[in-house]
Short mmCIF file of C-alpha atoms and ligand atoms in Angstrom, two decimals:
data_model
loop_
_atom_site.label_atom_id
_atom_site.label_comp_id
_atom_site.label_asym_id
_atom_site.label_seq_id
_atom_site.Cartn_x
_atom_site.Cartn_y
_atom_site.Cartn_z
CA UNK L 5 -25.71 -23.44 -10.91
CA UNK L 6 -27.40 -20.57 -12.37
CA UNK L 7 -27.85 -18.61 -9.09
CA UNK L 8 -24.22 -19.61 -8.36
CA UNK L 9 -23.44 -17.74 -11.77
CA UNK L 10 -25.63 -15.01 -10.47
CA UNK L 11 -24.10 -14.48 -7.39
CA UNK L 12 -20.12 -14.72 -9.01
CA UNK L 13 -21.66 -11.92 -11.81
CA UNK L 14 -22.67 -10.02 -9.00
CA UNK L 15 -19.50 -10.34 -6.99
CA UNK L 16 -17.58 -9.49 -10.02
CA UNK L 17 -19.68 -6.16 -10.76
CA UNK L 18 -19.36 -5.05 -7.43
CA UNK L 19 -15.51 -5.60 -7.45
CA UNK L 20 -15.38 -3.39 -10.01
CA UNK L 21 -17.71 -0.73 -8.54
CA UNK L 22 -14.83 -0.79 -5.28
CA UNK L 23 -14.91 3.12 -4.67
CA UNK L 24 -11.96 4.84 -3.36
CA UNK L 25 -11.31 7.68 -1.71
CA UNK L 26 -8.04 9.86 -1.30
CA UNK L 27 -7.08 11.54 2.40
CA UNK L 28 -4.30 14.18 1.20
CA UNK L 29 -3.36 14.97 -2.84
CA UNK L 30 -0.81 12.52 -4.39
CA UNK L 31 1.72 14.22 -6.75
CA UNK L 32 3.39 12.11 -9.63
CA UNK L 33 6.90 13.67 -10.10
CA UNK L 34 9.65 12.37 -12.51
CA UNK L 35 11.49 12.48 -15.12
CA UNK L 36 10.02 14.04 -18.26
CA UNK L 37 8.68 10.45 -20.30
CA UNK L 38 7.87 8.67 -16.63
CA UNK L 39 4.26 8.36 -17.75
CA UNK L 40 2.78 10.91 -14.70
CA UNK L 41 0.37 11.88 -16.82
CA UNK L 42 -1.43 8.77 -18.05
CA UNK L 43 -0.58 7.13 -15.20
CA UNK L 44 -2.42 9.39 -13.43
CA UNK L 45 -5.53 9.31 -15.65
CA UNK L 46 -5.53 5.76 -15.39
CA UNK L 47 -5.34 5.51 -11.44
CA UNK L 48 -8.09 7.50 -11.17
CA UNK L 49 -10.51 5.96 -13.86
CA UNK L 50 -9.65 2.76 -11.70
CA UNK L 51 -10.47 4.07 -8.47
CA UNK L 52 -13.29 6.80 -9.22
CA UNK L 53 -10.91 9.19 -7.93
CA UNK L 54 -10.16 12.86 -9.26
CA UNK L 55 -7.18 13.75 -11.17
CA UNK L 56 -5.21 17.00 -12.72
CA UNK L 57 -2.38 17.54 -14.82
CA UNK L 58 -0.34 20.26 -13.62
CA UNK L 59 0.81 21.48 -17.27
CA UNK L 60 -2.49 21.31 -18.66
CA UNK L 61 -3.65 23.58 -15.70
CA UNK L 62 -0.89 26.04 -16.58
CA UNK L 63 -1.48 25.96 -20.49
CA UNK L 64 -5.38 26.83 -19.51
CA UNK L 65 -4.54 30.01 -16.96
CA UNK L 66 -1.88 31.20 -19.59
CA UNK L 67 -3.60 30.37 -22.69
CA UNK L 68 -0.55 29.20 -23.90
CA UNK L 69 1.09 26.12 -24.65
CA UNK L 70 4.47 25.41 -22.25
CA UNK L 71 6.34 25.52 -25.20
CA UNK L 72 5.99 29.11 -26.21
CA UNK L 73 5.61 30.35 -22.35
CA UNK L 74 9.27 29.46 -22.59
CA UNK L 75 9.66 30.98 -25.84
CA UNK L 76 8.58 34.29 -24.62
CA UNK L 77 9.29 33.82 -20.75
CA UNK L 78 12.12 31.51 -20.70
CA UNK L 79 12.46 28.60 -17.73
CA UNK L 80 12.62 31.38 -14.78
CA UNK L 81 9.05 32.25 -16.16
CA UNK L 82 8.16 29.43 -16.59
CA UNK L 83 8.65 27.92 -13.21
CA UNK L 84 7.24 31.42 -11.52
CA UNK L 85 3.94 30.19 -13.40
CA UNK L 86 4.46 26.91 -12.60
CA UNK L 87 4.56 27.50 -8.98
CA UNK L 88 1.39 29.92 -9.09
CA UNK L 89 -0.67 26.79 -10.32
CA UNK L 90 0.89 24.39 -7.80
CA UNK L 91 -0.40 26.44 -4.88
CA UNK L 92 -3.82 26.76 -6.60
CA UNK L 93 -4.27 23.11 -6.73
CA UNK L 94 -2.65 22.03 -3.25
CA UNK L 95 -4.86 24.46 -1.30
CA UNK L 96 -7.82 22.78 -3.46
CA UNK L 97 -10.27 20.52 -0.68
CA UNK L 98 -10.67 17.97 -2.68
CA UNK L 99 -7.87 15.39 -2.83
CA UNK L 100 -7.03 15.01 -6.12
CA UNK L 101 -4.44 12.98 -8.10
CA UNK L 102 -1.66 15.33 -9.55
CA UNK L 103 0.44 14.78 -12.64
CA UNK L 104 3.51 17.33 -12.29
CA UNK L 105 5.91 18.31 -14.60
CA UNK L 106 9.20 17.21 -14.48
CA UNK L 107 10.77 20.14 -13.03
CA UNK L 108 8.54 20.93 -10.09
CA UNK L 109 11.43 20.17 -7.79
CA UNK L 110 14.00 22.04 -8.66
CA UNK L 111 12.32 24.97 -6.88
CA UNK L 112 12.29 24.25 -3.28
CA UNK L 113 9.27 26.11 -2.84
CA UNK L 114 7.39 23.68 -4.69
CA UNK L 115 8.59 21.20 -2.51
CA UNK L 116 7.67 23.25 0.71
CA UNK L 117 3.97 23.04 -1.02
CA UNK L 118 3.45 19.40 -1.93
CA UNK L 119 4.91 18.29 1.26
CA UNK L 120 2.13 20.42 3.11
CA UNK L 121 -0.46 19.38 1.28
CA UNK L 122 0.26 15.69 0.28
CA UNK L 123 2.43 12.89 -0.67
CA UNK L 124 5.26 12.74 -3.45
CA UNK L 125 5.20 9.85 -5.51
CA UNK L 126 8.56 9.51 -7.84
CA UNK L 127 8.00 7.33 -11.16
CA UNK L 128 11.19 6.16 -12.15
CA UNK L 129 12.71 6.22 -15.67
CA UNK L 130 15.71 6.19 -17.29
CA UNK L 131 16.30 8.73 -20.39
CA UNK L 132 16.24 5.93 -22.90
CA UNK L 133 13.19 4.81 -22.11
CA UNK L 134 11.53 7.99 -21.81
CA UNK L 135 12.75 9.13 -25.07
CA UNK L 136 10.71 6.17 -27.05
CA UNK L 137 7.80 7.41 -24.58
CA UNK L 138 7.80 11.09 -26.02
CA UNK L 139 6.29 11.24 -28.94
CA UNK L 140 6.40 14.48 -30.03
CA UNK L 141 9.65 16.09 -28.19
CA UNK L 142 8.81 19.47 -29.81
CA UNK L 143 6.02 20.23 -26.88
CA UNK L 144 8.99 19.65 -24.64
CA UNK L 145 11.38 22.35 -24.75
CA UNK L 146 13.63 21.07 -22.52
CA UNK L 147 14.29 17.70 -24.38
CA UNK L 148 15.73 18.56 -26.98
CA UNK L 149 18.86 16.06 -27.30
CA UNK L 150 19.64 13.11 -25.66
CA UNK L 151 22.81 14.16 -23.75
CA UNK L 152 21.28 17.13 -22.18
CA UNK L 153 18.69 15.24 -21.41
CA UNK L 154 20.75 12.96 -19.62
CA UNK L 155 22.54 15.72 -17.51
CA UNK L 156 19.94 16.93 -16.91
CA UNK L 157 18.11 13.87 -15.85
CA UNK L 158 21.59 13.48 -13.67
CA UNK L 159 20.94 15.97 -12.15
CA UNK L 160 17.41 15.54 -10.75
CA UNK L 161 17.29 12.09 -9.72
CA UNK L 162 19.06 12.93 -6.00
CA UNK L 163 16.24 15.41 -6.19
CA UNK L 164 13.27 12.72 -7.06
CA UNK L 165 14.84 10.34 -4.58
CA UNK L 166 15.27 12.46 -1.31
CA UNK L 167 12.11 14.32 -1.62
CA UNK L 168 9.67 11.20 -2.53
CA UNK L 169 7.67 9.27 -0.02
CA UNK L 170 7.00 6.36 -2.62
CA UNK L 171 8.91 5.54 -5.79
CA UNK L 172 8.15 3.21 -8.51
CA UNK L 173 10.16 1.60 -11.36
CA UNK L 174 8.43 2.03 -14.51
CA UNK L 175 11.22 0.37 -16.64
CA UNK L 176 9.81 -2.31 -18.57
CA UNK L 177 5.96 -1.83 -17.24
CA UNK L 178 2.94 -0.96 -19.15
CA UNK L 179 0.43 1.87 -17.90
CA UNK L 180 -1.85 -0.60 -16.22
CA UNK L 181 1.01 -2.45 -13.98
CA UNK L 182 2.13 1.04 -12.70
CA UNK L 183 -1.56 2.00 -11.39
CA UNK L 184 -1.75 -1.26 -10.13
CA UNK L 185 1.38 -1.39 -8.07
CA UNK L 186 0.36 2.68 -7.38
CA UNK L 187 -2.82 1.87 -5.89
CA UNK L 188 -1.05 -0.80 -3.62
CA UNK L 189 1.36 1.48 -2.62
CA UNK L 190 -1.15 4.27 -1.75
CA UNK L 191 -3.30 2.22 -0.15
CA UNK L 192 -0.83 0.56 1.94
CA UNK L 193 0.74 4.06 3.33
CA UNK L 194 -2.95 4.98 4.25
CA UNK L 195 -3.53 7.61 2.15
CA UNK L 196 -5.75 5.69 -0.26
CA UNK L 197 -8.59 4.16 1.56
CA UNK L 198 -11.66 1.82 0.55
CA UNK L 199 -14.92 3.50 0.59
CA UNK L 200 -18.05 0.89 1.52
C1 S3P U 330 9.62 20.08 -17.76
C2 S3P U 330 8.74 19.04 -18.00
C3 S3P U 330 7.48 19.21 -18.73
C4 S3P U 330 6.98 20.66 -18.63
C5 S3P U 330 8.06 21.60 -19.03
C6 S3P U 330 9.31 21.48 -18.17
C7 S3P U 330 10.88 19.80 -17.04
O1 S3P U 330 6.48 18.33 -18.22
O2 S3P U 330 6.56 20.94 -17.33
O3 S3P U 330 8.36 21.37 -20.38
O4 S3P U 330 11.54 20.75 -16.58
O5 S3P U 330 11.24 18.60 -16.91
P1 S3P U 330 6.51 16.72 -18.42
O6 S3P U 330 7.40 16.15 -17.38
O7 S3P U 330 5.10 16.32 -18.22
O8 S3P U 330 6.98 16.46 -19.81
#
């Protein structure tokens, strides 16, 4: 009985030692409020794999936070930045888990760039949902009010949909179920493998 204990504590450890590894970069895309972000940090504390959010890169090369880069450089600058990180990252060896902002496809460049270097993953949400999500709207400049928001959201969701390789409903779901069913869509399309 107790080396039968043993053996299950053992079993259980190493299940949760399970290593990971990634072949290509994965980048979250979505709606502004999806969850890319902590979804992202928690796929990759449950794998052991490495992750980076796209608008904390750009806030670190600017010095800056996104908010006042559009203040002084409006969207158009913005995105130029935006894009300039993006193609730092992607050409970066190590695959690496990366939360985008939700804008990164309306430039078709950007697309041109994830495509080459990894897969798109699309994390569903509707505007209603992601406003309860955003805490603070005032770090996002572009939502503002609901019905632009919506538009805007509109919009983009063709976008999301075309251009994604997986997509994922986050209505209703907590942070955990999303990495879960992540990780079992990842690992199923092959770009997510075990490690021994
Ligand atoms: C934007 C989304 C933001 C940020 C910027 C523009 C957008 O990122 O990149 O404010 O155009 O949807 P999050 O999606 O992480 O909020």
């Amino acid at each position: 009985m107790g080396v039968g204990k043993e053996v299950g504590a053992r079993g259980a450890s190493e299940a949760r030692a399970r290593k990971f590894a990634l072949k290509q970069h994965v980048f979250l895309v979505g709606f502004m409020g999806a969850g890319k972000t902590t979804v992202s940090r928690r796929l990759s504390r449950m794998c052991g794999l490495s992750s980076i959010d796209l608008d904390s890169y750009i806030e670190r090369m600017s010095d800056m936070p996104i908010k006042d880069i559009f203040a002084q450089s409006g969207e158009q600058g913005f995105r130029q930045i935006e894009t300039q990180a993006l193609l730092d990252i992607a050409s970066k060896d190590d695959p690496m888990i990366v939360s985008c902002g939700g804008g990164i496809l309306t430039v078709p460049r950007n697309i041109e760039i994830m495509k080459a270097a990894g897969l798109i993953v699309h994390l569903r949400v509707d505007v209603d949902e992601a406003s309860l999500r955003i805490s603070d709207a005032s770090t996002r400049p572009l939502f503002q009010d609901l019905e632009a928001a919506r538009e805007r959201l509109e919009e983009r969701m063709p976008v999301y949909e075309a251009e994604s390789d997986i997509a994922i409903d986050t209505f209703g779901k907590n942070v955990g179920a999303v990495a879960y069913e992540l990780r079992r869509q990842l690992l199923q399309s092959g770009v997510l493998v075990q490690t021994p």
